[in-house]
PDB file of C-alpha atoms in Angstrom:
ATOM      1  CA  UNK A  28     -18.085  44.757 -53.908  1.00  0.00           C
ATOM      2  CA  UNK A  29     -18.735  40.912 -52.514  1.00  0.00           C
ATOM      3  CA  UNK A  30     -17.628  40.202 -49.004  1.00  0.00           C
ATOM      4  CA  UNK A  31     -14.862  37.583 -48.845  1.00  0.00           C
ATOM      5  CA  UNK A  32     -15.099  35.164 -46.226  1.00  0.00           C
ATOM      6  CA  UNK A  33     -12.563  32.773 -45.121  1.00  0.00           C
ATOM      7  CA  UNK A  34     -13.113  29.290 -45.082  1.00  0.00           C
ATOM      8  CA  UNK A  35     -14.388  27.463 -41.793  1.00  0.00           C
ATOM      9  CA  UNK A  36     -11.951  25.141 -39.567  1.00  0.00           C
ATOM     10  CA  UNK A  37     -14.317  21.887 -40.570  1.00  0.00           C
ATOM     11  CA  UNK A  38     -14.167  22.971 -44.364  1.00  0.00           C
ATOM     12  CA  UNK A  39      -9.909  23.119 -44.387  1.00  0.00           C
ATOM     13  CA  UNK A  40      -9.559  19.600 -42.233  1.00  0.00           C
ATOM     14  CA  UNK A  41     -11.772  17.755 -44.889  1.00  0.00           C
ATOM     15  CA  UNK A  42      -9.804  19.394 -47.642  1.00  0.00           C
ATOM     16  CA  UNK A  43      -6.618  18.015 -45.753  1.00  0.00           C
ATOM     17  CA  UNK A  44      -8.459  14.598 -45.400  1.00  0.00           C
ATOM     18  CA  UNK A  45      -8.950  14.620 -49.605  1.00  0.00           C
ATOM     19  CA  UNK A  46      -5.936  15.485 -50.590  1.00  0.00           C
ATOM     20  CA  UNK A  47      -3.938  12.842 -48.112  1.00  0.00           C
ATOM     21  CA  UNK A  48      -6.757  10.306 -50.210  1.00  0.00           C
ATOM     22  CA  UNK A  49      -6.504  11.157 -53.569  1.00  0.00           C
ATOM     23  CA  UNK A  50      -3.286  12.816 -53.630  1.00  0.00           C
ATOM     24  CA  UNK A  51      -0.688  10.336 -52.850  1.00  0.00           C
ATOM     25  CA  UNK A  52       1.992  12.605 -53.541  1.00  0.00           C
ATOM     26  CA  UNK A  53       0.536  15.384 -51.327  1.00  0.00           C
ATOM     27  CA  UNK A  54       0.839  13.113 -48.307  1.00  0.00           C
ATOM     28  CA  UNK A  55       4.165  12.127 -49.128  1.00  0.00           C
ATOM     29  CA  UNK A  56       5.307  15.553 -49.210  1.00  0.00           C
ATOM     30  CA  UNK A  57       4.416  16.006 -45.429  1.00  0.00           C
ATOM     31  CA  UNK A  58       6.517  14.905 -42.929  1.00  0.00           C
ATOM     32  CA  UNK A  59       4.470  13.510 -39.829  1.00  0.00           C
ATOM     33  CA  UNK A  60       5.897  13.076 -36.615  1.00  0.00           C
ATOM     34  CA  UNK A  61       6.656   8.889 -35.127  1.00  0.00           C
ATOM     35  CA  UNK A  62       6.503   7.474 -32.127  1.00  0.00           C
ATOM     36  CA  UNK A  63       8.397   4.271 -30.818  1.00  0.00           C
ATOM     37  CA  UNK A  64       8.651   2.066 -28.086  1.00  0.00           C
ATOM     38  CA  UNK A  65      11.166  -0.841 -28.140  1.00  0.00           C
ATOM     39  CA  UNK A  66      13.938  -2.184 -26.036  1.00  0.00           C
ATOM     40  CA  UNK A  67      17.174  -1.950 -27.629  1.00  0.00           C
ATOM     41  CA  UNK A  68      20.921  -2.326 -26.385  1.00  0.00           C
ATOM     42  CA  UNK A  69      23.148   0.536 -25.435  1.00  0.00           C
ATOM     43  CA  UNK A  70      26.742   0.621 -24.267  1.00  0.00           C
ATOM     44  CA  UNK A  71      25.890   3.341 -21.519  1.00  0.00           C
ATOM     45  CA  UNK A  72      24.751   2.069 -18.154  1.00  0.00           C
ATOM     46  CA  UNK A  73      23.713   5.265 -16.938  1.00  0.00           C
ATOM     47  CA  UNK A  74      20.972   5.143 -19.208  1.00  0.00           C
ATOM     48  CA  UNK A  75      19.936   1.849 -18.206  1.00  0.00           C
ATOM     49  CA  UNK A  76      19.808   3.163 -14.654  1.00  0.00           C
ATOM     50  CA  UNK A  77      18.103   6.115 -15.150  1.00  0.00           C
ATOM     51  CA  UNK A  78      15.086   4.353 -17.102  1.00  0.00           C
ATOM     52  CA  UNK A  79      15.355   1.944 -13.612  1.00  0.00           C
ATOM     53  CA  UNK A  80      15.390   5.059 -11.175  1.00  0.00           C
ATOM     54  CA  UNK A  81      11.744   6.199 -13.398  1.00  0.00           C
ATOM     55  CA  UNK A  82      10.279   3.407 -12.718  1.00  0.00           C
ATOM     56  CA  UNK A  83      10.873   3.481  -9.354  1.00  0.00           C
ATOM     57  CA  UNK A  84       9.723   6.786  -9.140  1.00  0.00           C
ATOM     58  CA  UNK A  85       6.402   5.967 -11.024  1.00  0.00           C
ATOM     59  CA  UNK A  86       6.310   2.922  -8.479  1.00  0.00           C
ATOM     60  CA  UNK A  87       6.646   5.020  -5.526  1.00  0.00           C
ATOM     61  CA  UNK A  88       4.169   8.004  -6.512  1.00  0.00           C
ATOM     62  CA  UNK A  89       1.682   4.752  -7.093  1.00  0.00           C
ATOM     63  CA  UNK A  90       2.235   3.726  -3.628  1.00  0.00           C
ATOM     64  CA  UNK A  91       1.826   7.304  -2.442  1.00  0.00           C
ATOM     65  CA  UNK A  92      -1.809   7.791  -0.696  1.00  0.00           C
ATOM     66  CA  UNK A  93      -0.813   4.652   0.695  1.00  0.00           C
ATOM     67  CA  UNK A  94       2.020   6.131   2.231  1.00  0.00           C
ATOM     68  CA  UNK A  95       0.066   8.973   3.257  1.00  0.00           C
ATOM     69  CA  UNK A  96      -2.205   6.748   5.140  1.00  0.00           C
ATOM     70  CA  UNK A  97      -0.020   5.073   6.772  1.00  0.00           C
ATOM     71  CA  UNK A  98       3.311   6.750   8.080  1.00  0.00           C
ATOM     72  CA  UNK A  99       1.778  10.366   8.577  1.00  0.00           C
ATOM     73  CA  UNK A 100      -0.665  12.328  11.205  1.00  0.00           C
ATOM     74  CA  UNK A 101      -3.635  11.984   8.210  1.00  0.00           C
ATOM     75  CA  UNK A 102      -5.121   9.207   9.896  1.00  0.00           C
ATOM     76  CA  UNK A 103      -5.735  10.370  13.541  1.00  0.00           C
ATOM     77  CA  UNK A 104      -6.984  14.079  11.993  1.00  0.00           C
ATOM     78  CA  UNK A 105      -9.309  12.604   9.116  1.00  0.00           C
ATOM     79  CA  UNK A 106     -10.620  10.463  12.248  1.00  0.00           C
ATOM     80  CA  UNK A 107     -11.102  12.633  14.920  1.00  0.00           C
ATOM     81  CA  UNK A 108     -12.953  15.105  12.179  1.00  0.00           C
ATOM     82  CA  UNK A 109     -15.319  12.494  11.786  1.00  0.00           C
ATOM     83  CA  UNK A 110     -16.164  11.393  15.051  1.00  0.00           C
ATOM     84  CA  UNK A 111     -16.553  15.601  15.733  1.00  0.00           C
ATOM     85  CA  UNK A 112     -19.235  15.822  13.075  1.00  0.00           C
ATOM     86  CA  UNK A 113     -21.049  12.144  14.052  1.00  0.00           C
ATOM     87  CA  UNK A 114     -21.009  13.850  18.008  1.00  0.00           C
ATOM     88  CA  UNK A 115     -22.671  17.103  16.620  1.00  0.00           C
ATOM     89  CA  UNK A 116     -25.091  14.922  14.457  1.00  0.00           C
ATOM     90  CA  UNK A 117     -25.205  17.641  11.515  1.00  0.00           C
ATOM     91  CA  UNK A 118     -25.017  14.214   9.528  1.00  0.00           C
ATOM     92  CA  UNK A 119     -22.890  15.448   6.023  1.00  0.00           C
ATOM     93  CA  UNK A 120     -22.007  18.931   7.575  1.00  0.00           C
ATOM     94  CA  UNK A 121     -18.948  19.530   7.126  1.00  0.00           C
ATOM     95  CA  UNK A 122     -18.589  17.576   3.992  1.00  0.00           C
ATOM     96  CA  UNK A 123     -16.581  14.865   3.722  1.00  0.00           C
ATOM     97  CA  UNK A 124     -14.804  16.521   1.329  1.00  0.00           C
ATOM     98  CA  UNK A 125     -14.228  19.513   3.592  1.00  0.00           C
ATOM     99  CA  UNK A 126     -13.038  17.191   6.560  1.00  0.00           C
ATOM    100  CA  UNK A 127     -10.446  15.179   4.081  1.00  0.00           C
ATOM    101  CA  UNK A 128      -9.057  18.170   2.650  1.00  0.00           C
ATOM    102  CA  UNK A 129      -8.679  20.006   6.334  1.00  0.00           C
ATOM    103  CA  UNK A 130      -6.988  16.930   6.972  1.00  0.00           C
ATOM    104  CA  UNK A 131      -4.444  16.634   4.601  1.00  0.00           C
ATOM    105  CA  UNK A 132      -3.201  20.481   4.490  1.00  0.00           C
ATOM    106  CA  UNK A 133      -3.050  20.106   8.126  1.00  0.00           C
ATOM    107  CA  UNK A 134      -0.515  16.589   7.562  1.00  0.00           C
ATOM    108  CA  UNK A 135       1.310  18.690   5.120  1.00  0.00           C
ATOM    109  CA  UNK A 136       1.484  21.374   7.756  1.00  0.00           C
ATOM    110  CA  UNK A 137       2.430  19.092  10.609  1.00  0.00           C
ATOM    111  CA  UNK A 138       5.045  16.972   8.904  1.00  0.00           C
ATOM    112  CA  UNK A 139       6.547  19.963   6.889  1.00  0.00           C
ATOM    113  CA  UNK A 140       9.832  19.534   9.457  1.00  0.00           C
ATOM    114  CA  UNK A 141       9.969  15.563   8.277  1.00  0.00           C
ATOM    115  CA  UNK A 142       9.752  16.555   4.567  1.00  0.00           C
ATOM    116  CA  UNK A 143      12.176  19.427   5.097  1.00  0.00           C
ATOM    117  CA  UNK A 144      14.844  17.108   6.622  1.00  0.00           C
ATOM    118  CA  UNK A 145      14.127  14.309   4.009  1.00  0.00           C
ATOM    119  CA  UNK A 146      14.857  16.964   1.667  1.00  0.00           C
ATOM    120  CA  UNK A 147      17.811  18.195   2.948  1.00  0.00           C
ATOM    121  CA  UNK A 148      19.651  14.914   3.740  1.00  0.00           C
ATOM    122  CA  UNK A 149      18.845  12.791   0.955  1.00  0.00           C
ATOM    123  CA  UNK A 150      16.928  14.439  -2.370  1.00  0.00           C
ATOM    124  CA  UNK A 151      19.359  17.812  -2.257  1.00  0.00           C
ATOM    125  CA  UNK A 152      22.252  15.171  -2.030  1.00  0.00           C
ATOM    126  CA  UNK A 153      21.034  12.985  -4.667  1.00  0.00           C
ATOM    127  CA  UNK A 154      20.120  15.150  -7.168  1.00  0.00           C
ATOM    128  CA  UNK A 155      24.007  16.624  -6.934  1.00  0.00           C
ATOM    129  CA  UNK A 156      25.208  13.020  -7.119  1.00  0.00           C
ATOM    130  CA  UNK A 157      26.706  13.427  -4.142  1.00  0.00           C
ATOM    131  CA  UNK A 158      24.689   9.573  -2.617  1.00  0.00           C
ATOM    132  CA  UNK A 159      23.189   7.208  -4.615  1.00  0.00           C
ATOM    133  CA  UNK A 160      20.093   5.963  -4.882  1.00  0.00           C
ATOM    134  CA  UNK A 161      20.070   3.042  -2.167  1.00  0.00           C
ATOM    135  CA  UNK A 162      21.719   5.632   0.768  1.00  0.00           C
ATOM    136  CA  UNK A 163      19.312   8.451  -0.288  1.00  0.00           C
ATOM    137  CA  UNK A 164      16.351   6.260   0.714  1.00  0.00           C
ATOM    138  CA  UNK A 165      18.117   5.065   4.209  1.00  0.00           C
ATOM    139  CA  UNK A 166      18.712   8.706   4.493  1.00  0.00           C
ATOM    140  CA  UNK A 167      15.008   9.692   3.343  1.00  0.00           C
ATOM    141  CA  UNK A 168      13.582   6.743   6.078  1.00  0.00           C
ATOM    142  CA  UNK A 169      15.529   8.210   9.192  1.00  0.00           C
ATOM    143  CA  UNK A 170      13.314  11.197   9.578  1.00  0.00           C
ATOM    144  CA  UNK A 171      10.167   9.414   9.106  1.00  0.00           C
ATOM    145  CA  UNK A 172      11.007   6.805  11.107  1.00  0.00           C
ATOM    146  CA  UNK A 173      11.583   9.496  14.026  1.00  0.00           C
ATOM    147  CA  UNK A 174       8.300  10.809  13.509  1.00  0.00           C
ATOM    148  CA  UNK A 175       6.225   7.292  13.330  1.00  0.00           C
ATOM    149  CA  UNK A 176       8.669   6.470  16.862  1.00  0.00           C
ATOM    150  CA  UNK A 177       7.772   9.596  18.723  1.00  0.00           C
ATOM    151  CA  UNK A 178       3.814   8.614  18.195  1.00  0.00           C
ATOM    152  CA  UNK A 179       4.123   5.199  18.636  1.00  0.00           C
ATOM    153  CA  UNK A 180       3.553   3.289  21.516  1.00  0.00           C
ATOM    154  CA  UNK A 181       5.680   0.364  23.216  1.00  0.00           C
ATOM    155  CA  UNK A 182       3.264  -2.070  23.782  1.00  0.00           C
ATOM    156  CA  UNK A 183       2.062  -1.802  20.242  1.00  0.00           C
ATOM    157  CA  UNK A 184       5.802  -1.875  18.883  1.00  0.00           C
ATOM    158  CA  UNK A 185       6.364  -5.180  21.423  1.00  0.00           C
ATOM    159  CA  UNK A 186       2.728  -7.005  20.209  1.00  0.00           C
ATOM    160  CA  UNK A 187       3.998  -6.798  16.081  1.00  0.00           C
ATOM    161  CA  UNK A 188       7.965  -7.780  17.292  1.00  0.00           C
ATOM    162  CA  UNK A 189       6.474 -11.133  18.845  1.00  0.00           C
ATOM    163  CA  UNK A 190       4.078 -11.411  16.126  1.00  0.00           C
ATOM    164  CA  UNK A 191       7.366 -11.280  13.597  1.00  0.00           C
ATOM    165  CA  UNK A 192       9.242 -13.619  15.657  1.00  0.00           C
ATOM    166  CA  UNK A 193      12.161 -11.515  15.262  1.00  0.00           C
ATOM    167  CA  UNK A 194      15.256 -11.709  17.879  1.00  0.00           C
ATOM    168  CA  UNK A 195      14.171  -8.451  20.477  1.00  0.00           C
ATOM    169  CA  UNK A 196      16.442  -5.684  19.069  1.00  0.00           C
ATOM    170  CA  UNK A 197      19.503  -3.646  20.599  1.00  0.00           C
ATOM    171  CA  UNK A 198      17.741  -0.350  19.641  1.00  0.00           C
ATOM    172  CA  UNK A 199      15.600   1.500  17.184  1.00  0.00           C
ATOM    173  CA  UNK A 200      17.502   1.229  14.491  1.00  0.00           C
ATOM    174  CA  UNK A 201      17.390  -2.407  14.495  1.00  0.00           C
ATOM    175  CA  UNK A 202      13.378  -2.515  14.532  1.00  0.00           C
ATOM    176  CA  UNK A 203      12.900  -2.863  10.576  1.00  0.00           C
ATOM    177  CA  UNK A 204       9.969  -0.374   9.104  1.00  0.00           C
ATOM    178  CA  UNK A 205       7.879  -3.633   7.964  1.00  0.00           C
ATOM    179  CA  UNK A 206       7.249  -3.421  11.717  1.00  0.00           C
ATOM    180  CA  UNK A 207       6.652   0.136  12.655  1.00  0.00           C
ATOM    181  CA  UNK A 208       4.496   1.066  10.390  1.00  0.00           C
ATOM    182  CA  UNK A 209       1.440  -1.336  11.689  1.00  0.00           C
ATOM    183  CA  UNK A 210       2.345  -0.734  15.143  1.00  0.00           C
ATOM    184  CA  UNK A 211       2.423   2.963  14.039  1.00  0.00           C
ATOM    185  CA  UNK A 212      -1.029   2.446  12.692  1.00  0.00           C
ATOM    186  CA  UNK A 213      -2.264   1.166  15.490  1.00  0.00           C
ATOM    187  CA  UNK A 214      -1.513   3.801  18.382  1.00  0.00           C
ATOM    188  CA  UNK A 215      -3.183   6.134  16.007  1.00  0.00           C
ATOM    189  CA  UNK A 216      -6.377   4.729  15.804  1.00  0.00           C
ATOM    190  CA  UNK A 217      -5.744   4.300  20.118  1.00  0.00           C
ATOM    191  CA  UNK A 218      -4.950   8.016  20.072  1.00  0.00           C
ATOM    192  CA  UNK A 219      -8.027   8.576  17.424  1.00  0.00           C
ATOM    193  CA  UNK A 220     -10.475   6.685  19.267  1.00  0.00           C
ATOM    194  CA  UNK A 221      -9.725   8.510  22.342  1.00  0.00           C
ATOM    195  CA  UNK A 222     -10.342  11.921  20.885  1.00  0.00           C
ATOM    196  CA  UNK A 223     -13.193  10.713  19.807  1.00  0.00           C
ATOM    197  CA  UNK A 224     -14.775   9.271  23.034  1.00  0.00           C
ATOM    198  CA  UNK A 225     -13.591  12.846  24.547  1.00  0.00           C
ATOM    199  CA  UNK A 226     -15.151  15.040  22.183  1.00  0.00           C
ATOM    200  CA  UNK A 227     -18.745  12.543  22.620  1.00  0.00           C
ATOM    201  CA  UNK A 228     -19.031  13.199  26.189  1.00  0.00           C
ATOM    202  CA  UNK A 229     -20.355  17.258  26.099  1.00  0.00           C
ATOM    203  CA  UNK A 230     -22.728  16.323  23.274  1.00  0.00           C
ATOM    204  CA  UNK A 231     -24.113  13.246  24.620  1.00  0.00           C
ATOM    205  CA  UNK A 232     -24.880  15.269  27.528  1.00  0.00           C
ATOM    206  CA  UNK A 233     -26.961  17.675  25.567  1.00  0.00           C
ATOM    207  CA  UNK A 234     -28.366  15.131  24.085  1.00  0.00           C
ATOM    208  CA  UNK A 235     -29.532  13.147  27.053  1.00  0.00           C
ATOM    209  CA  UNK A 236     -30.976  16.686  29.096  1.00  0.00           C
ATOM    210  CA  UNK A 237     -32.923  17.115  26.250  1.00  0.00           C
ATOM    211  CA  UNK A 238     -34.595  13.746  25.636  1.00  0.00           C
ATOM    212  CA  UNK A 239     -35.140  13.927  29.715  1.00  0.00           C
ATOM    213  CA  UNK A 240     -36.807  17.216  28.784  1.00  0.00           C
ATOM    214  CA  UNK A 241     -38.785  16.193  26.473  1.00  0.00           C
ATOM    215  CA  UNK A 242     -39.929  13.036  27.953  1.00  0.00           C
ATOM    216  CA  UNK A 243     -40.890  14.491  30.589  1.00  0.00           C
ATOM    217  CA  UNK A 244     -43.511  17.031  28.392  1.00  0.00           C
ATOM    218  CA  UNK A 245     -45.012  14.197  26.760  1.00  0.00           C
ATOM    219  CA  UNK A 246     -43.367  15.388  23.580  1.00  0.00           C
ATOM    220  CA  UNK A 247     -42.188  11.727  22.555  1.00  0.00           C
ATOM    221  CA  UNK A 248     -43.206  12.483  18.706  1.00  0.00           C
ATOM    222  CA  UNK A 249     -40.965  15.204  18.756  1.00  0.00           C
ATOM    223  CA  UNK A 250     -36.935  13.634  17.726  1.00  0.00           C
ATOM    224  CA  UNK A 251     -34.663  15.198  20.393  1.00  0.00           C
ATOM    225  CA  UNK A 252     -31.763  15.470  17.963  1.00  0.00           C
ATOM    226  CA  UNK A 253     -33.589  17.989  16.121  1.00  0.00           C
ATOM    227  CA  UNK A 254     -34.289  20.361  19.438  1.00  0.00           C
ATOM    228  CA  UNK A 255     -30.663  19.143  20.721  1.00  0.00           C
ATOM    229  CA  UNK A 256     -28.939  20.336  17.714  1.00  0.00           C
ATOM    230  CA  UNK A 257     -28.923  23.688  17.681  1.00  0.00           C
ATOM    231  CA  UNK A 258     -28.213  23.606  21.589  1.00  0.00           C
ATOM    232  CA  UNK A 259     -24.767  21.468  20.229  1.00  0.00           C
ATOM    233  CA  UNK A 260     -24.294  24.085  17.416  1.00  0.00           C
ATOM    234  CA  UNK A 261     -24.442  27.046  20.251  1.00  0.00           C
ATOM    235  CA  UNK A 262     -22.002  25.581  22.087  1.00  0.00           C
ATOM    236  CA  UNK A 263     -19.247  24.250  19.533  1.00  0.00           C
ATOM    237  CA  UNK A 264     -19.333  28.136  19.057  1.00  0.00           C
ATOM    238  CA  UNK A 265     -19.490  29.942  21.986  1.00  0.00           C
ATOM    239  CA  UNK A 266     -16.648  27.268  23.537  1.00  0.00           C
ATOM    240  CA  UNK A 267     -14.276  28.279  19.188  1.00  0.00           C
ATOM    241  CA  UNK A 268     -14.506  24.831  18.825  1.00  0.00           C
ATOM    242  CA  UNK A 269     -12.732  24.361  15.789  1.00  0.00           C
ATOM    243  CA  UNK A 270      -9.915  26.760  17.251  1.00  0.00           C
ATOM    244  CA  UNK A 271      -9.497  24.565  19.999  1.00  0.00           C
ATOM    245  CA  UNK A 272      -9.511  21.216  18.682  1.00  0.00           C
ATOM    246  CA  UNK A 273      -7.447  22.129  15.258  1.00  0.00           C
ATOM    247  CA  UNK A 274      -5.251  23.501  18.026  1.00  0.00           C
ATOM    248  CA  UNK A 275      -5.021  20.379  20.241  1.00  0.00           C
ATOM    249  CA  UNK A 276      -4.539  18.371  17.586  1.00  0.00           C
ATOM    250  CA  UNK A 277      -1.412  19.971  16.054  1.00  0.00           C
ATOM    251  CA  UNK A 278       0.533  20.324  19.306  1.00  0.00           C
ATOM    252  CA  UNK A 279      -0.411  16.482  19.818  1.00  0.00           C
ATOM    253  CA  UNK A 280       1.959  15.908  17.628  1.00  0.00           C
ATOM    254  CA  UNK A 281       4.629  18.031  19.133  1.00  0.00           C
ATOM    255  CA  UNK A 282       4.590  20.711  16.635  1.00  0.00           C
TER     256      UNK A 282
END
């Protein structure tokens, strides 16, 4: 008896593709799904506000590595990382891939309390309907204003206030976000930069012994960053160097 096979996937779509052509009828008798966009009137203004509230939302999660930039602990860690590997001169070791995504779990780590309080004072509530939309962002900005205060230093708060020409306000309340979050910005590349300069001090030191070292055997062919590396490596390790400055920078930011 003859084997029956069944017909391949490319022989049943170009069967489908002749009989839409040369069968009118055939493609008639299926019914093909539409789609259409249009602006049309409606008599419910819920509806009108909820298509609002989406674009907002799309807005927003446009806007959001921006945000994460800019009124989080991402920059200082993503920072200091990089002025650790430039000190240890292992040039793209740790990735930057590596160093960007230690950063951001440890941002999501660090500012889980903010997000936790955002959530509880202004999405739970406005997903019940119990705020609208306009409160649950005042609510949402209280907590994260907190946060960007606590790091944020006077005399970089004072320096954007006179920049604004804004009357000096009563309290913090009154100091509008346009102008916390560059002052914000600010004491954390101060903060950042000062890791930084911290961490460079026991590696330049290595470094300098050994070019001493080896300028004083004649051995000027010789790069010292290649013999002072490993000496750098030795003691980022013996000293948990990643324990300690992971560490240090989580509790810098009261946590």
């Amino acid at each position: 008896m003859r084997n029956k096979t069944l017909p391949s996937w490319p022989t049943i779509i170009l069967g489908l593709f002749a009989g839409f052509i040369l069968c009118p009828d055939f493609a008639n008798a299926v019914t093909l799904p539409t789609l259409q966009i249009g602006l049309g009137e409606t008599q419910n203004p819920k509806q009108v506000s909820v298509l609002i509230e989406i674009l907002l939302l799309f807005t927003v999660l446009s806007m959001a590595p921006a945000i994460l930039l800019m009124m989080t602990s991402f920059t200082r860690l993503v920072i200091t990382f990089s002025f650790l590997r430039q000190a240890l001169g292992t040039q793209q070791v740790p990735p930057t891939q590596v160093l960007v995504g230690l950063a951001l779990f440890l941002t999501v780590f660090i500012m889980t309390p903010v997000f936790n309080q955002v959530n509880t004072t202004a999405i739970k509530p406005y997903m019940t309907e119990q705020i609208n939309a306009e409160q649950a962002l005042a609510e949402a900005a209280k907590p994260v204003r907190a946060f960007m205060f606590k790091q944020t230093r006077e005399k970089d708060l004072e320096l954007f206030l006179s920049l604004a020409k804004t009357p000096k306000p009563k309290n913090k309340d009154e100091v509008s976000t346009a102008v916390l979050i560059p002052s914000f910005m600010i004491s954390e590349l101060k903060t950042a930069f000062t890791i930084g300069f911290v961490l460079f001090l026991p590696f330049l030191i290595i470094d300098m012994v050994v070019a001493s070292i080896l300028l004083s055997m004649g051995m000027m062919m010789l790069p010292p960053v290649m013999v002072s590396l490993p000496f750098k490596l030795l003691l980022f390790v013996l000293v948990d160097g990643w324990y300690l400055i992971v560490g240090s920078m989580v509790k810098s930011f009261g946590v």
